[in-house]
Amino acid sequence: MGTSGVRSTGLDTARPAARAGRRPWRVAAAAVAAGVVLLSAGCSGDKSPSWQNGSQGSGGNAQSPSPTPTQSTVAVTTPAPDAKDVVAITDIKYDSEDPENTSVEVKDADGDAVKGELDKDAKVFRPAKALNYGTTYTVTVTGTATEGKSGTSTASFTTMAKPSKQVRVSSFLGDGQVVGVGMPLIVRFGRSVPEKYRGDVEKRMTVNATPQQEGTWHWISPTEIHYRPKTYWKPYSKVSYQVKLAGVPMGNDWYGRSDLGVDLKIGRSFVMTVENKTKRMTVRQDGKVINTIPVSLGKPSTPSSSGTMVVMEKKEHTVFDTIAELGPEEGYRTKIDFAQRITWSGQFIHAAKWSEGVQGRTNVSHGCINVSEKMGKWLFDRTMMGDPVTVSGTGSKLKNGNGWTDWNMSWDQYKQGSALS
């Protein structure tokens, strides 16, 4: 018999197989399989055979496999989809099975892309500035697709309405300004910042220096924060600081009003050191001694403060009037030349003609550093705001906060003033 016997019936092939000593059920199974192939090949019309749709025949109980649900390898996690009243400085967080090959795009209602920084390690997109108030944004996260999973996820959210209570943020330093190596960066707030919000505020304040220098912020008070490097600024550095507080929560429904940025320069190193023992001021410029000046410090009843201060203000000609503060017997009203303020309590470096005869020998001032008229002008012509002066040996310690006393603390003490320490 030829192969035509297989096509006609499986029984004809079973008999000779049995006579050959083979197991009949194996041959019968082969015949059934062959029949299936022939049946499948012979049904190419529009109708499916009954065994495929489960309506008839021996395959009537079979079910076609359900399609695998399409999932995503990426997902937007924060803000939640369709979230409302989202704070304007929100970070956009996402999940991804392949962060390195994942991108994030944020667009406003007009389709304009939001600029920002993508941190793939933290899986966070941080907008470069606060988002617009009362605006709907769409986030699209695109990653790699895997079998049965999509590589794209999209979600939308809407920011909060513009708050009625906003905190003013300011800094009196300006772009292009040149300051001394002891100049702290100073930012002031129009309202006290509660302690629990200071860390978030501080995170939005960045400082960049060229060359790079280690530094930190330090809260002077609830309304003022300073920044200084570990040691004096390196001479001729370029320093910029960005304060991005628009929309940042500051407690009790108050939010930052705006951002600000300042680019300034550090000048030459000009450092003044005063010793009560010798009653001399040593002046160093870029590390080299350029002058030694006789001084008269505060008399015993009104001693000068020992500590490190910086020049905060300069007035070539002014009037010291302490009558209202000290009374007519102790107070005085005197014209002063070449005054340089170093404390809020009224201590200055200034020229004093009346004490020139004892400068270098006796302390007679009300707490100021007296120098001659000639040396007062010499100093005034060379100093700038932020130049440091250190006084030692007077027996009266400088109180922190009485001036820009950032350098009157050790580095470890200063770091403790950071909300992020």
XYZ file of N, CA, C and O in Angstrom, residues 21-99:
316
model
N 4.448 -5.769 15.309
C 4.773 -5.784 16.735
C 4.820 -4.422 17.388
O 5.227 -4.291 18.532
N 4.405 -3.360 16.696
C 4.374 -2.029 17.311
C 3.107 -1.826 18.110
O 2.109 -2.484 17.878
N 3.108 -0.865 19.018
C 1.919 -0.592 19.831
C 0.893 0.145 18.986
O 1.161 1.221 18.472
N -0.321 -0.418 18.816
C -1.336 0.159 17.929
C -1.695 1.589 18.299
O -1.934 2.401 17.444
N -1.728 1.975 19.636
C -2.201 3.322 20.015
C -1.283 4.412 19.524
O -1.702 5.513 19.261
N -0.021 4.098 19.385
C 0.891 5.103 18.873
C 0.612 5.432 17.418
O 0.628 6.579 17.005
N 0.333 4.379 16.610
C 0.056 4.601 15.199
C -1.264 5.321 15.015
O -1.417 6.197 14.193
N -2.242 4.931 15.833
C -3.545 5.598 15.752
C -3.418 7.074 16.067
O -4.039 7.912 15.436
N -2.583 7.424 17.046
C -2.385 8.833 17.389
C -1.775 9.583 16.224
O -2.131 10.711 15.928
N -0.850 8.914 15.525
C -0.234 9.560 14.369
C -1.259 9.810 13.291
O -1.244 10.825 12.611
N -2.196 8.842 13.106
C -3.226 9.019 12.096
C -4.119 10.188 12.429
O -4.509 10.964 11.567
N -4.483 10.330 13.709
C -5.314 11.459 14.110
C -4.606 12.771 13.834
O -5.166 13.732 13.342
N -3.321 12.815 14.160
C -2.555 14.041 13.923
C -2.532 14.381 12.454
O -2.675 15.527 12.046
N -2.359 13.350 11.605
C -2.341 13.602 10.177
C -3.675 14.124 9.712
O -3.765 15.020 8.878
N -4.760 13.573 10.271
C -6.081 14.038 9.905
C -6.299 15.482 10.260
O -6.908 16.238 9.532
N -5.774 15.895 11.390
C -5.906 17.293 11.801
C -5.218 18.195 10.816
O -5.729 19.233 10.417
N -4.025 17.801 10.389
C -3.285 18.628 9.434
C -4.049 18.775 8.143
O -4.177 19.852 7.580
N -4.633 17.629 7.661
C -5.378 17.673 6.410
C -6.616 18.537 6.555
O -6.961 19.309 5.669
N -7.303 18.424 7.690
C -8.513 19.208 7.905
C -8.193 20.689 7.936
O -8.866 21.505 7.334
N -7.138 21.022 8.653
C -6.760 22.429 8.761
C -6.368 22.990 7.411
O -6.752 24.087 7.049
N -5.625 22.199 6.634
C -5.179 22.687 5.333
C -6.327 22.813 4.366
O -6.286 23.621 3.452
N -7.386 22.003 4.551
C -8.498 22.028 3.614
C -9.528 23.071 3.919
O -10.506 23.183 3.181
N -9.415 23.837 5.029
C -10.420 24.837 5.415
C -9.819 26.217 5.325
O -9.286 26.732 6.305
N -9.901 26.795 4.181
C -9.328 28.126 3.993
C -10.385 29.154 3.671
O -10.101 30.233 3.210
N -11.675 28.798 3.845
C -12.747 29.729 3.552
C -12.936 30.755 4.641
O -12.168 30.840 5.603
N -14.022 31.565 4.530
C -14.283 32.624 5.495
C -14.705 32.067 6.844
O -14.462 32.658 7.879
N -15.391 30.908 6.835
C -15.854 30.326 8.090
C -14.741 29.539 8.748
O -14.036 28.800 8.087
N -14.624 29.658 10.059
C -13.645 28.873 10.804
C -14.227 27.517 11.094
O -15.443 27.393 11.281
N -13.395 26.487 11.157
C -13.902 25.163 11.524
C -14.455 25.182 12.933
O -14.025 25.974 13.775
N -15.419 24.246 13.167
C -16.112 24.272 14.448
C -15.183 24.050 15.626
O -15.403 24.567 16.704
N -14.067 23.332 15.445
C -13.195 23.063 16.589
C -12.407 24.297 17.014
O -11.903 24.368 18.101
N -12.362 25.310 16.136
C -11.620 26.527 16.516
C -12.455 27.464 17.376
O -11.956 28.116 18.265
N -13.757 27.534 17.052
C -14.560 28.458 17.851
C -15.280 27.785 19.002
O -16.009 28.424 19.742
N -15.058 26.496 19.180
C -15.589 25.795 20.351
C -17.061 25.528 20.298
O -17.644 25.151 21.296
N -17.744 25.651 19.107
C -19.179 25.450 19.063
C -19.574 24.028 18.751
O -20.679 23.625 19.041
N -18.656 23.261 18.149
C -18.989 21.899 17.770
C -17.773 21.015 17.913
O -16.656 21.480 18.033
N -17.991 19.732 17.788
C -16.913 18.764 17.682
C -16.182 18.549 18.989
O -16.535 19.068 20.044
N -15.092 17.748 18.846
C -14.335 17.361 20.029
C -13.639 18.529 20.703
O -13.328 18.475 21.871
N -13.403 19.628 19.966
C -12.753 20.816 20.575
C -13.743 21.808 21.094
O -13.414 22.967 21.277
N -14.988 21.417 21.327
C -16.039 22.360 21.697
C -15.808 23.072 23.014
O -16.341 24.134 23.234
N -15.012 22.494 23.936
C -14.794 23.138 25.231
C -13.546 24.021 25.265
O -13.229 24.612 26.276
N -12.797 24.116 24.161
C -11.547 24.903 24.146
C -11.856 26.391 24.093
O -12.816 26.818 23.475
N -11.044 27.200 24.761
C -11.180 28.648 24.755
C -9.920 29.283 24.176
O -8.823 28.866 24.509
N -10.087 30.289 23.326
C -8.905 30.993 22.804
C -8.289 31.804 23.924
O -9.000 32.346 24.766
N -6.950 31.905 24.002
C -6.303 32.631 25.109
C -6.660 34.104 25.111
O -6.724 34.737 24.070
N -6.905 34.657 26.330
C -7.218 36.084 26.445
C -5.962 36.906 26.174
O -4.869 36.527 26.588
N -6.103 38.066 25.493
C -4.918 38.890 25.222
C -4.324 39.434 26.517
O -5.049 39.798 27.448
N -2.991 39.473 26.594
C -2.307 39.988 27.778
C -2.531 41.487 27.897
O -2.315 42.223 26.933
N -3.002 41.991 29.045
C -3.228 43.435 29.180
C -1.935 44.205 28.919
O -0.863 43.799 29.355
N -2.080 45.314 28.193
C -0.901 46.128 27.901
C -0.566 46.975 29.116
O -1.354 47.819 29.536
N 0.574 46.741 29.714
C 1.037 47.524 30.848
C 2.200 48.405 30.389
O 2.644 48.319 29.243
N 2.698 49.246 31.289
C 3.779 50.151 30.924
C 5.006 49.891 31.779
O 4.899 49.545 32.945
N 6.155 50.070 31.174
C 7.401 49.954 31.937
C 7.696 51.238 32.686
O 8.643 51.300 33.450
N 6.914 52.298 32.435
C 7.097 53.583 33.108
C 5.751 54.073 33.628
O 4.700 53.659 33.140
N 5.789 54.971 34.616
C 4.553 55.529 35.162
C 4.845 56.815 35.907
O 5.875 56.934 36.583
N 3.956 57.808 35.781
C 4.045 59.049 36.553
C 3.467 58.763 37.932
O 2.339 58.292 38.055
N 4.230 59.049 38.977
C 3.761 58.759 40.343
C 3.372 60.014 41.123
O 2.477 59.970 41.954
N 4.045 61.137 40.869
C 3.747 62.401 41.559
C 3.960 63.572 40.603
O 4.992 63.639 39.950
N 2.960 64.457 40.495
C 1.649 64.467 41.135
C 0.777 63.313 40.621
O 1.012 62.788 39.547
N -0.234 62.980 41.404
C -1.156 61.925 41.009
C -1.909 62.345 39.750
O -2.126 63.546 39.519
N -2.305 61.404 38.901
C -3.060 61.755 37.698
C -4.290 62.603 38.024
O -5.036 62.321 38.955
N -4.451 63.696 37.259
C -5.587 64.622 37.392
C -5.627 65.331 38.745
O -6.678 65.827 39.163
N -4.478 65.410 39.425
C -4.428 66.114 40.718
C -4.717 67.599 40.534
O -4.379 68.200 39.503
N -5.344 68.205 41.532
C -5.674 69.630 41.525
C -4.906 70.341 42.643
O -4.435 69.714 43.584
N -4.794 71.662 42.535
C -4.177 72.499 43.575
C -2.755 72.052 43.902
O -2.322 72.087 45.069
N -2.010 71.659 42.900
C -0.625 71.232 43.090
C 0.253 72.472 43.285
O 0.109 73.471 42.580
N 1.160 72.435 44.274
C 2.029 73.581 44.529
C 2.891 73.847 43.298
O 3.281 72.918 42.578
N 3.184 75.109 43.061
C 3.831 75.505 41.806
C 5.278 75.046 41.686
O 5.831 75.045 40.581
N 5.911 74.672 42.782
C 7.308 74.245 42.708
C 7.427 72.724 42.829
O 8.463 72.203 43.224
N 6.368 72.021 42.463
C 6.357 70.570 42.625
C 7.427 69.878 41.781
O 7.741 70.312 40.669
N 7.989 68.809 42.319
C 8.852 67.919 41.560
C 7.984 66.839 40.923
O 6.990 66.406 41.508
N 8.347 66.403 39.724
C 7.601 65.368 39.028
C 8.364 64.055 39.149
O 9.502 63.948 38.694
N 7.745 63.082 39.812
C 8.409 61.806 40.075
C 7.788 60.710 39.210
O 6.604 60.780 38.858
N 8.584 59.707 38.908
C 8.105 58.646 38.035
C 8.789 57.327 38.386
O 9.814 57.297 39.068
N 8.200 56.220 37.902
C 8.809 54.902 38.002
C 9.287 54.478 36.624
O 8.681 54.841 35.610
N 10.362 53.712 36.589
C 10.882 53.212 35.325
C 11.711 51.961 35.577
O 12.471 51.907 36.546
N 11.530 50.956 34.698
C 12.340 49.753 34.812
C 13.723 49.950 34.198
O 14.625 49.149 34.407
N 13.884 51.025 33.433
C 15.166 51.317 32.779
C 15.415 52.824 32.846
O 15.309 53.528 31.841
N 15.727 53.367 34.047
C 15.858 54.820 34.224
C 16.863 55.473 33.272
O 16.663 56.606 32.833
